[in-house]
Structure formats: C-alpha cells, structure tokens
Amino acid sequence: MKKWVPIASGLLAGFVAATISFADFSTSTNNQVASGSTKSDAEKVYVPFGEKDDYYLFASGGHSGQMFIYGVPSMRHIRTVPVFSQDSATGYGFDEHSKKMMGGYTWGDLHHPAFSETKGDYDGKYMFATDVGNSRAAAMDLETFTVKDIINVPNTSGPHCAAFVTENTEYMFLPTRFAVPIGSEYKPLDEYSQQYRGVMSAVTFDQNQEKLNIAYQVALPPWSYDLSDAGKKSSADWAVMTTYNTEEATTNLEINASQADRDFIVLFNWKELEKMVAEGQYDEVTGQKMIFPEKHKGGIYLVPVAKSPHGVDVTPDGKHFIASGKLAPSMTVFSFEKAFEAVKNQDFSGERNGIPILKYESVMEREVNPENALGPLHTQFDDKGMAYTTMFISSEIVKWDPKTGETLDRVPVQYSPGHSVAAEGDTVSPDGKWLIALNKIAKDSYLSVGPSHPESMQLIDISGKMKVIQSSPVNPEPHYAQIIKADKIKTIEVYPKDENNKLATYKQEDAKIVRNGNEVHVYGIAMRSKFIFDAKAKRPDVIEVNQGDKVFIHLTNTDFDEDITHGFAINSYNLNMEVQPGQTNTLEFTADKAGTFPLYCTNFCSALHQEMTGYFLVKPKN
Amino acid sequence: MKKWVPIASGLLAGFVAATISFADFSTSTNNQVASGSTKSDAEKVYVPFGEKDDYYLFASGGHSGQMFIYGVPSMRHIRTVPVFSQDSATGYGFDEHSKKMMGGYTWGDLHHPAFSETKGDYDGKYMFATDVGNSRAAAMDLETFTVKDIINVPNTSGPHCAAFVTENTEYMFLPTRFAVPIGSEYKPLDEYSQQYRGVMSAVTFDQNQEKLNIAYQVALPPWSYDLSDAGKKSSADWAVMTTYNTEEATTNLEINASQADRDFIVLFNWKELEKMVAEGQYDEVTGQKMIFPEKHKGGIYLVPVAKSPHGVDVTPDGKHFIASGKLAPSMTVFSFEKAFEAVKNQDFSGERNGIPILKYESVMEREVNPENALGPLHTQFDDKGMAYTTMFISSEIVKWDPKTGETLDRVPVQYSPGHSVAAEGDTVSPDGKWLIALNKIAKDSYLSVGPSHPESMQLIDISGKMKVIQSSPVNPEPHYAQIIKADKIKTIEVYPKDENNKLATYKQEDAKIVRNGNEVHVYGIAMRSKFIFDAKAKRPDVIEVNQGDKVFIHLTNTDFDEDITHGFAINSYNLNMEVQPGQTNTLEFTADKAGTFPLYCTNFCSALHQEMTGYFLVKPKN
C-alpha cells in the first residue's frame, strides 16, 4: 500500500495560495486546421443561424442563485433561469406565486444541479438544485423551464453536494456542509461534538403534484459532508458521500480540519434506510422522521479515505467509486463489490458515533497518483469508461483509466478547475465527445470587467487527444453542471388555455375590476398592443384604487403565439411581472403611495409596444 | 414632396400583429469560406484563448435592470453588471452602500446606455443608464465596473430614451416616456391636457465627487418622448428628441395615439436653456428649477415629422438628424443648418403649448423610402457616413446614403430588430466593421428554454456586403447598446489600500468586534482561506450576538491579488456580499432570528475554500 502523502499543516497556506501554475499551452495554433482534421477549432464550435446546438449545458449559478443555460458546442449563453434569487426580467420573486414559493428569501447559493433520471439516464423531465445559502431544494420543470417547487430543509445547513438523484429519481439526498444543532437552535460551540449534527435528508419529488417532500433524515456526526453520488446498476441501492472535518474542529478549519490523515466516505443503502423508516426505526424530531445511527442501526458505513476529500464519483458501470482528496494528490478507486462483501462479513476496523468503519484495505482497489498532478477534485467519465479528473492546483484535466490507473492524457486549463462536466457524464452511458472544465479563476483570459472577474468555462474536445477549443466567460459562479442531449428536452411554446383557472381571462369582454371592501381584484388581459382591465370602462387600460387598498392584478396573455411575451410594471411601485403566451400571472400588493403612476408592458412585443400603456391612479386617503 | 403614407387606424392591429416576414436568407453557406475571403464566418468570430475581443458591447438589460457586457466579435457574454436590480452574486442591493443607493427599489428597467464622451468620442470613463420602471439614472465607473451613483428623477415617469450625453458629457438629458402631473400627485385623467406634463431633465455628473445631479427640468407638453440624440460638432449645443401621442390620448394609445398624421421632433439648444436658468428664467417646483416653455420663452422648437416616430439620430458629422417613423415607412433626413436658419428667421407654422413649430419644408432635406422596408426604428452609422436603419416589421437592416437617399444594401435579421449598434456608432468617428442587430424576437433560433424565449443579437460584418455572421441569444432584454474599442477601457484589478477608510481592517491583529449598546460592529478580514473577525478570541471566525442586536459587518479582503474575490453569507439570514481584492464592504442587519447559523465564503477562492467558514451565533432573548 502506498504511503499517504502528508501535508504539514504549516505549509497549507503557502500550498493553497501558491501561484497558479501556468502550464505549457499554445494558443497560436488553436485556430489552425490540424493536419488530417476536416474542421478548425473555430468551425467545431460554430453553430450558424438555422442550426442549433447539440447539447444543453445546465450550470449552477452559485451565489447568483440561478441556473445558467448554455448551448454546446457553441458555448453561447442562452438563458439564465431564476431559481433561488429574485429576477425582475421574468418577475420571479415579484409575482404572487413565485414570491410565496421563495419563502421570504430573495437569494440563494445554487450549488449542484441534477437532472431527473430513468434507468440511470437523464430523462429530460426535471432539473433539481440545492441552495447552500438558505438550505433549500428546488425542482424545475423542463417543459417550461420554470421552478415548480422549493422546499426548506430543516435541521440542516448548506446542502452543498446535492442534489444527486437515484437511478429512477426515487430520492435525492441532501447531505449538509455545515453541522448545526438539530432545530438550528442556539448551542455554544464548546458543545459541538455533543449538540451539533450533520443531518442528511432524503427528499422525494412527486411528479404528478410537482411537489418536493422530505421522506426522512439521518442525524450523521457533526462533520462536513461534501460531494456525493448515487450508485448505478448493481450498486443502485447505495449512495456515497465524502466527509471532512471528522476532527470536529470548531474554528480555523483551514488548519484544524486538516489534521487527521484520513477522513471518510459515507456509504449507505437507501433501500435499507427506507425499510427502517417503514418499520418505525426512527425518532420524530422537529416534525421529521430522524434516523439516529447510534440508535437505529444498519444501512450506513464509513470508508476511510485520504484527508479532506472533495469529490466522490461512481463509474458509469456502477462497479466503482472514485474519491479525490483535495489535500492528498491521489485519486482512490474503491470497489462496491468489495464494500458489499466487507459489509456482509462485518469486516470493520471500528466505529465512529455508532457507524461501523469498513477496513480501507478491504474496499480499496487502487490509488492513482499522476505525476505532479495536484488538487484532484472531481471525476467525470466518457463512453469508454475513462476517467477525467480536475486538478485544482496544477490547473489541468487528467485523463486516466480507472481499471489500470494509467494516465492517458493531460490538458492544461485556465485556471483552477473545480468541477468538470462531460456530455451525459453522470448517466450510465456517457457520450464522450465533450468535456467542460468549470474554472474558478479567469485571471486575464477575457476583456477585464474590473476587480471582480468572470469565471471561465472551457470546452474540451475529448474525441481524440484532449484539446481546449473554446473558452467561455461566465457570471459567478458555476459549481457543478450537467450536459444533456438537446433532443431529450421537449418544451412547450405556449401555455394552453385553462378554463378551470378562475384567475384567467381569455375574452376581452370578460375583463373586469371587482372590489370587495378594500380588496381590489383586477381580471385583466395583455395582448398586442394593449391592456384591458375593465372592458366596460371609459378607459379600459386604467386601474383606479384608493390609497391603502390591497390590489390583486390577475393578468392573462391572450396572444397564443410563440415568443409573444408581455410584461407588466407600474412606475415607482417596484413591481414587474411577465406573462408568457397563454399564461395567467398575479401581482399582489398594497397601494400605499397615492398619486398617478403609468403602467406599461416591459417586454417588447410589437411595433406598437411603446403604446401598450395605461395608468394606475391611487386616490389619496384624505 | 412625397405624399405621407397614411395608415388607417383600423388596420393597425393587423399591421402590427402581422406574421413576421421570414425574409430570404441562406444558412447553409454561412460557414463556408467565400471565394476571395481568407476567413470563414466561424473564424471571424472566433477568439482563441490567449487573445481577446476587440470591442466591448454594453447592452442594456431592460427589465432585468442590469447591464450586459459582451465581447465583439466573439459575442461571448463576459459579465452582467448590476445597476438597478438586486444581484446576490455580487451582493449588490444587499450590502449597505448599494442597498442605500438603490433607494428601496429592488429592480429597474434599464433602457439606454451611454458612454461618457470627450470631444464627441467615447472616453472610456463612465457609462450612464436610465431606469424606465422607477424613473432613475445611474452612473457606472469603468475602472471597477460598479455603479457609483443612482439618482431619482422627480416629476418624471419613465426616462425611456435616455441617457444620451452631450459632446463633453456636460449633460445627459432624460426625456420622459409617460406624462404625469408635476409631483406625480393624483389627478384625474379627464384633466390630462391641463394637469399632466412630459418633463425633461438635464442631469449633470460630477466626475470628482462621482455624483449625479439635476441641473434643471423642462415642463414639456403631456406627450410621450421617445428616442433622442445630442448634436455633434456644429450642432453640439443642440439636441433632438422624438415625441408621439401629441394627440394627448389617455386610453388605448395603440389607436388613439396614432390619429394625427404628424408628430414632432423636439429640437432644443441646451446652451440657451442653461443661460435661461442662470438668468432665473424658471419656476422653482418640487425643489427643482423648472422651465415652463409657455412662460420661459426660447431655446425649444418643434419640427413636424411622420406619425409616431421612434428613433432620431444625429449623423457623425453633426450636420443632419434622421427620424424614423415606426408607423410611416420612411426615414426623414433633416438639416441642422436649415433648422438654425429657420429659427433665426422665425420661420414658424404655429405653436403648441407655447413652443414654436418650425416649417417641415424648411428643415427637411429628404424622405427616404426603401422599397417594402417597413417599420424603421433606429439608425446607426459607419466610418463612411453611411446609415444603417433597423426595420422592425420587415426584419432587416437597410444600408443607405443619407446624402442621396440611395439604398445600398439590405440584410435580413431574425427577427424584428429594435435598435442596432455600430462599433463606436454614436461618436463623431464610427469604426465601421461591425454592426449588431438587437432583435426582439428569437422564435426558434436557439435551443428552446420554454415559452419565454431569449432575445437575439446578431453580428453583421459591414466591411463589405452586409452579412450576419453570428447569432447570439441574450437574456431579456437589450433595448439599446453601445460598442467601445477595448483599449479605451482601463480597469483596476485590485482596490488600493485606503488607510483613511475607518471601516477597513488590513492587519489580522486589528480584527475586532465592538459592541455599543445593542449595536455590534465587526471589523473583519477575509483572506485565503479564513475569516478573522476577532483576532483575540478563542474562535476568531465566530460572531456571537444577542437576538435583536443591530449588526454591522465591515469586511476587508486582504488578498491584494488579481481575481481573488471572497464572498460572505450567513446561512438562513438572506444575506450575501462580495469583497473584491483589497475592497472593504459592509452588511447591516438586525439579528432577529436566534440560533446557530454557519457563515461561509460564497466565492470559490482556493483549494481550502470549503474550509473558509465560521459561525454566527444568536443568543435568544429569553
């Protein structure tokens, strides 16, 4: 067994702050047609008008709170879809429905996106994501690219590595990056080991109701849980998560959480946990079904791993899981089969907090140490089962064979890649062809936009020898991403008429304003190129209320035409919403300011869009 | 003189809603190398790693409230810079300074961007923009790409056509799209012509103080003021604005504001207005110096123009202004010299609201009607003085010669262009080379993201026969844009140390937490890879307060290294801010929730970024 490469704590700061390695790369030949190749790099990434990209890239937007949609291979930014943060362009967080869904928050830190899966393959139906900032999870429908549900996850703080889904989207597991007391109540940090927990949540999504739900939670030890992956095929009932700060340090984690030479991978059997819950093997805490491993035994194991691991990734065939230790310069290949055998034989080397520790030697298959490759973080796969690992410190992607450990290829990226993402890379059958490095540091790669730089995504052609063929700046901050074949996603272009929707108004003559005490409901229409709020009024495009009235504006876009979206804003009232073709949307607010306020369509819709206006008149109280 | 082409009001709806014309275009040959050309379209737009784009594109973000920065010719989205809307990625609208600057608003509708100018040329120092949604103006500094000031513009509603600046950035003029009563108080619409006004504001920017200020306002008639432009060279003291709804309609503007066959261009001499104000020729109203043209005579004239004009653009030589009538299929070239002569000779045909009307025939030079070109909106220019006009209805760009009216070239764009923007297009010396069409409708141009489509920007090579060579999806919604030579912008990469900043903490040992009654000030440091809030505490990365305390977190990023930005969030507290290299930033909030809340760096900064955490502990009241 290879010796661990220890890193003296005192060296850490220097190690981490080390100058980015400007690995050898050539740019002058980037755009030249290689001999024997029919297309230049420029032509490989160019998608002329009339053609479309082959793949969608869904990149997490990090602390922007949103999801970024790009086309691959053009690397063009198609759309930012709001998830956890307000977005006035679409009215997200402004209209009544989305505002309520956001639960009082105006931002989030969107970490890992995950497509819904059927038989281990992306099925193109939903996209899930988590919010590290405010401990939430969201589900986005891919017919409309809108968020259908957001759930608050109690007892946890920062579901960083999630969402990742099981083979048929039975569950997504939300491990937590930060330990907190159960219920998040105030507890002194001196009582950390006793009072704090790193709770993992098993979340389900009901596709009929489009609702997220917490099935159960597991009160893991107060460690930090990082990246995770679900098993596949023969390992489909299992999942793995890395964990660091098993030292249970409560300050200066840079040093104190890097003391132990080994941390753990948490290996658990969710089918068994599901059974335990069904059999009542849990405590009810804060309204949740909570499994306490020290009390409710079974289904969860620890596998020792090189210190402070980040990524753990299951191979497409489901036979292995690969851990990358950010402070140890090696990837470790573990065998599910060996792990199952060790579980069966109770081949344990001890336990922590009541959870058995499997023997490292019994589960490990090999350690892989490509020469001078530093800071392995995350591994993706191609159609041949080859692995591609991001090297944060040495700023490169290393291609290697998980079956032999042999290094096959390396390509420098600019700079400091966190994750990378391969085409259909998390499925049972990756596509090969494309890999995108999600680089944390752009430095001087692009035109400068001041001290706050963009991040950088680089497209790598992996069909032959790896080559970076496009560099794409991106808003802060993609953490993880997934790439799906374009033809798997079937959107709708127009919302269908819903005669059961009591808030919708489809006929011009039905537009009306209804007063009920100090509540005013407007049932209005937006159409090219006017608003109709009250069909019978002298001025159908004017809303007049009294100061202090509670106003509900229910607006239906009756242009059932592709790409004819209307907007609705009232000047100085800090309100904007979008009504997509056929959609009905509601603004709810109090008319607290008296005066004369123009209202208008904010979304350019026709040659007479400028004329699509009206007035909101608020009579003063006295 | 050519007869006006009248459009029967009854036909308007059909005219405007007409199917977009899918003009003849070929895509199959887009990417082929044209004979005699050395580069394919793909290669023309490709910028390999190690090289940079030649130009910045600053595109307004419309109801997103933000400014979009793209590179040209690659058309890569480099960054979205927050201006009028909250942006959690940078903490804009969350940190104390920007929150205050936003004045209680969380969104805006960013319309027209304008670079600061020196001698009629973009000087690369500042970018100005206006908010139609909440009647504000903003100034962005191009050393840091951050907003330095936002000003509320009273008495106005929707400064749509602004900002446009005079030759040496003496003023930007903010005309208003909507008429409101002065003071925006409640007035019935039956009193519209008497009580409502379309106030134009003259705004100055003090570059030393980095402060916007309203110099004076003009109480124009209650019409809608649309696009505008400042004069150049011999016309530098003048400016022009289009206006529609001179019918003073108060409902259904689609029909009622399209009755009169002619509307107006407002032509004014800002040097003369400045003089009038200096001489006390104004009334003080709502704290503003207000010129009432019916009372304070001089400096403002009306020029009749084809009905419902949109764009008015001054030629680079400053000799002409070109109006485009969205409901008349013609561009009209007017002569400044003729206008000055008419003013001198009082060659008036009457007046409206005390403002003299110049005779159309005396000012008009020619009407230009390219065959079947419908919906001219906005004109840009190249280095030869040739004009490029967007045709909204016929979805094309028409190149023509303002000196002869001859149509020189046409190219279809996809679809419905509002504005277009040429390289350095609004200066006295445009560059030629590139023109970008800002298309309102993308339809099926890109991978579908549901019923709400992206907009579409198309890059046109205008160095020879016009050709669309790149199509770029874009978030909603660019209205206008400007393109500046990359080397004109000089950013800083790191904020310099400011020893006079009492909120900054540069030395680790100076980090401290100071309590003053129930106010807690944290003077902290963010550095790779830890927070230091209290250097002397047992846990320097922990903040403990009492429920109800008012908390100020002053955080300095002491990593004076390019591209090492830190973030700061407290879990579940709906807070995030960015501290750029060397920067000090403040969060101010009330600790209203008791409990244990992890805090962490939101901006991936090093291999131990995950360890850059701490706790915010809030002791419950009882």
CSV table of C-alpha atoms in Angstrom, one decimal, chain A residues 256-434:
chain,number,residue,atom,x,y,z
A,256,ASN,CA,-7.8,22.3,12.2
A,257,ALA,CA,-9.9,20.3,9.8
A,258,SER,CA,-6.8,19.2,8.0
A,259,GLN,CA,-5.1,17.4,11.0
A,260,ALA,CA,-6.2,13.8,10.5
A,261,ASP,CA,-4.5,11.9,7.8
A,262,ARG,CA,-7.8,10.3,6.8
A,263,ASP,CA,-11.4,11.3,6.6
A,264,PHE,CA,-14.3,9.2,5.4
A,265,ILE,CA,-16.6,8.3,2.6
A,266,VAL,CA,-20.1,7.6,3.9
A,267,LEU,CA,-21.6,4.6,2.2
A,268,PHE,CA,-25.3,4.0,2.7
A,269,ASN,CA,-28.0,1.7,1.4
A,270,TRP,CA,-31.1,3.8,0.9
A,271,LYS,CA,-33.3,0.8,0.3
A,272,GLU,CA,-32.4,-0.3,3.8
A,273,LEU,CA,-32.9,3.1,5.3
A,274,GLU,CA,-36.3,3.2,3.6
A,275,LYS,CA,-37.2,-0.1,5.2
A,276,MET,CA,-36.0,1.1,8.6
A,277,VAL,CA,-38.3,4.1,8.4
A,278,ALA,CA,-41.2,1.9,7.3
A,279,GLU,CA,-40.6,-0.2,10.3
A,280,GLY,CA,-40.6,2.8,12.6
A,281,GLN,CA,-36.9,2.7,13.3
A,282,TYR,CA,-36.6,6.5,13.7
A,283,ASP,CA,-37.3,9.3,16.2
A,284,GLU,CA,-39.7,12.0,15.4
A,285,VAL,CA,-37.8,15.3,15.7
A,286,THR,CA,-39.0,18.8,14.7
A,287,GLY,CA,-41.7,17.1,12.6
A,288,GLN,CA,-39.2,14.9,10.7
A,289,LYS,CA,-38.5,11.2,10.8
A,290,MET,CA,-34.9,11.2,12.0
A,291,ILE,CA,-32.7,8.2,12.0
A,292,PHE,CA,-30.0,8.3,14.7
A,293,PRO,CA,-27.3,5.9,13.6
A,294,GLU,CA,-26.1,5.3,17.1
A,295,LYS,CA,-29.6,4.0,18.0
A,296,HIS,CA,-31.2,2.9,14.7
A,297,LYS,CA,-28.5,0.5,13.5
A,298,GLY,CA,-27.9,-0.5,9.9
A,299,GLY,CA,-27.5,0.7,6.3
A,300,ILE,CA,-24.7,3.2,6.9
A,301,TYR,CA,-21.0,2.6,6.8
A,302,LEU,CA,-17.8,4.6,6.8
A,303,VAL,CA,-14.9,4.0,4.4
A,304,PRO,CA,-11.5,5.7,5.3
A,305,VAL,CA,-10.1,8.0,2.6
A,306,ALA,CA,-7.2,10.3,2.1
A,307,LYS,CA,-7.6,13.5,4.1
A,308,SER,CA,-10.2,16.2,3.2
A,309,PRO,CA,-11.7,14.6,0.2
A,310,HIS,CA,-13.9,16.6,-2.2
A,311,GLY,CA,-15.3,14.6,-5.0
A,312,VAL,CA,-16.6,11.0,-5.0
A,313,ASP,CA,-17.9,9.7,-8.3
A,314,VAL,CA,-19.5,6.4,-9.3
A,315,THR,CA,-18.3,4.9,-12.5
A,316,PRO,CA,-20.9,4.5,-15.3
A,317,ASP,CA,-20.9,0.7,-14.9
A,318,GLY,CA,-21.8,1.2,-11.2
A,319,LYS,CA,-18.9,-1.0,-10.1
A,320,HIS,CA,-16.5,1.5,-8.5
A,321,PHE,CA,-16.5,4.8,-6.8
A,322,ILE,CA,-13.6,7.2,-7.0
A,323,ALA,CA,-12.6,9.6,-4.3
A,324,SER,CA,-10.4,12.6,-4.9
A,325,GLY,CA,-8.6,14.1,-2.0
A,326,LYS,CA,-8.0,17.8,-2.3
A,327,LEU,CA,-5.2,17.7,0.2
A,328,ALA,CA,-3.7,14.3,-1.0
A,329,PRO,CA,-2.5,14.3,-4.6
A,330,SER,CA,-4.3,11.0,-5.4
A,331,MET,CA,-7.5,9.5,-6.6
A,332,THR,CA,-8.6,6.4,-4.9
A,333,VAL,CA,-10.6,3.7,-6.7
A,334,PHE,CA,-12.9,1.8,-4.4
A,335,SER,CA,-14.9,-1.3,-5.3
A,336,PHE,CA,-18.7,-1.6,-4.5
A,337,GLU,CA,-18.4,-5.3,-4.7
A,338,LYS,CA,-15.6,-5.4,-2.1
A,339,ALA,CA,-17.6,-3.0,0.1
A,340,PHE,CA,-20.7,-5.2,-0.1
A,341,GLU,CA,-18.5,-8.2,0.8
A,342,ALA,CA,-17.0,-6.3,3.7
A,343,VAL,CA,-20.4,-5.2,5.0
A,344,LYS,CA,-21.6,-8.8,4.8
A,345,ASN,CA,-18.6,-10.1,6.7
A,346,GLN,CA,-18.7,-7.3,9.2
A,347,ASP,CA,-15.1,-6.6,8.2
A,348,PHE,CA,-14.9,-3.5,10.4
A,349,SER,CA,-12.0,-1.7,11.9
A,350,GLY,CA,-14.0,0.2,14.5
A,351,GLU,CA,-16.8,2.7,14.5
A,352,ARG,CA,-17.5,6.5,14.9
A,353,ASN,CA,-20.7,7.6,16.5
A,354,GLY,CA,-22.1,4.2,16.2
A,355,ILE,CA,-21.4,3.9,12.5
A,356,PRO,CA,-19.1,0.9,11.5
A,357,ILE,CA,-15.9,1.7,9.7
A,358,LEU,CA,-15.0,-0.6,6.9
A,359,LYS,CA,-11.4,-1.6,6.5
A,360,TYR,CA,-9.7,0.6,3.9
A,361,GLU,CA,-7.7,-2.3,2.6
A,362,SER,CA,-10.8,-4.4,2.1
A,363,VAL,CA,-12.6,-1.8,-0.1
A,364,MET,CA,-9.8,0.0,-1.9
A,365,GLU,CA,-8.9,-1.2,-5.3
A,366,ARG,CA,-6.1,1.2,-6.2
A,367,GLU,CA,-4.6,4.6,-5.6
A,368,VAL,CA,-3.7,6.6,-8.6
A,369,ASN,CA,-1.1,9.4,-8.5
A,370,PRO,CA,-0.4,11.1,-11.8
A,371,GLU,CA,3.0,12.7,-11.6
A,372,ASN,CA,2.8,16.4,-10.4
A,373,ALA,CA,-1.0,16.4,-10.6
A,374,LEU,CA,-2.1,18.4,-7.6
A,375,GLY,CA,-5.5,19.0,-6.1
A,376,PRO,CA,-7.8,16.4,-7.6
A,377,LEU,CA,-11.4,17.5,-7.1
A,378,HIS,CA,-13.9,15.7,-9.3
A,379,THR,CA,-14.1,13.0,-11.9
A,380,GLN,CA,-16.2,12.6,-15.0
A,381,PHE,CA,-16.4,9.7,-17.5
A,382,ASP,CA,-16.6,9.2,-21.2
A,383,ASP,CA,-18.2,6.5,-23.4
A,384,LYS,CA,-15.2,4.2,-23.0
A,385,GLY,CA,-15.3,4.3,-19.2
A,386,MET,CA,-12.2,6.5,-19.0
A,387,ALA,CA,-12.0,9.0,-16.1
A,388,TYR,CA,-11.3,12.7,-16.3
A,389,THR,CA,-10.2,14.4,-13.1
A,390,THR,CA,-10.0,18.1,-12.5
A,391,MET,CA,-6.7,19.2,-10.8
A,392,PHE,CA,-7.4,22.4,-9.0
A,393,ILE,CA,-3.8,23.3,-8.0
A,394,SER,CA,-2.0,22.2,-11.1
A,395,SER,CA,-4.8,23.6,-13.3
A,396,GLU,CA,-5.4,20.7,-15.7
A,397,ILE,CA,-7.6,17.8,-16.6
A,398,VAL,CA,-6.0,14.4,-16.3
A,399,LYS,CA,-7.5,11.5,-18.3
A,400,TRP,CA,-6.8,8.1,-16.8
A,401,ASP,CA,-8.1,4.5,-16.9
A,402,PRO,CA,-9.9,3.5,-13.7
A,403,LYS,CA,-9.2,-0.2,-14.5
A,404,THR,CA,-5.4,0.2,-14.6
A,405,GLY,CA,-4.7,3.6,-13.0
A,406,GLU,CA,-2.7,4.5,-16.1
A,407,THR,CA,-2.5,8.2,-17.0
A,408,LEU,CA,-3.6,8.6,-20.6
A,409,ASP,CA,-3.7,12.3,-21.4
A,410,ARG,CA,-3.5,15.7,-19.8
A,411,VAL,CA,-4.5,19.1,-20.8
A,412,PRO,CA,-3.9,22.5,-19.1
A,413,VAL,CA,-7.0,24.6,-18.3
A,414,GLN,CA,-7.1,28.3,-17.4
A,415,TYR,CA,-7.2,28.2,-14.3
A,416,SER,CA,-8.1,26.2,-11.2
A,417,PRO,CA,-10.9,23.9,-12.3
A,418,GLY,CA,-13.4,22.9,-9.6
A,419,HIS,CA,-15.7,20.5,-11.3
A,420,SER,CA,-15.8,19.4,-14.9
A,421,VAL,CA,-18.8,18.0,-16.7
A,422,ALA,CA,-18.9,15.5,-19.6
A,423,ALA,CA,-21.7,15.1,-22.1
A,424,GLU,CA,-24.3,13.0,-20.3
A,425,GLY,CA,-21.5,12.4,-17.9
A,426,ASP,CA,-23.5,11.3,-14.8
A,427,THR,CA,-25.6,8.7,-16.6
A,428,VAL,CA,-25.0,5.0,-17.1
A,429,SER,CA,-23.9,5.8,-20.7
A,430,PRO,CA,-21.8,9.0,-21.1
A,431,ASP,CA,-21.5,10.3,-24.6
A,432,GLY,CA,-17.8,11.1,-24.8
A,433,LYS,CA,-17.1,13.9,-27.3
A,434,TRP,CA,-17.2,16.9,-25.0
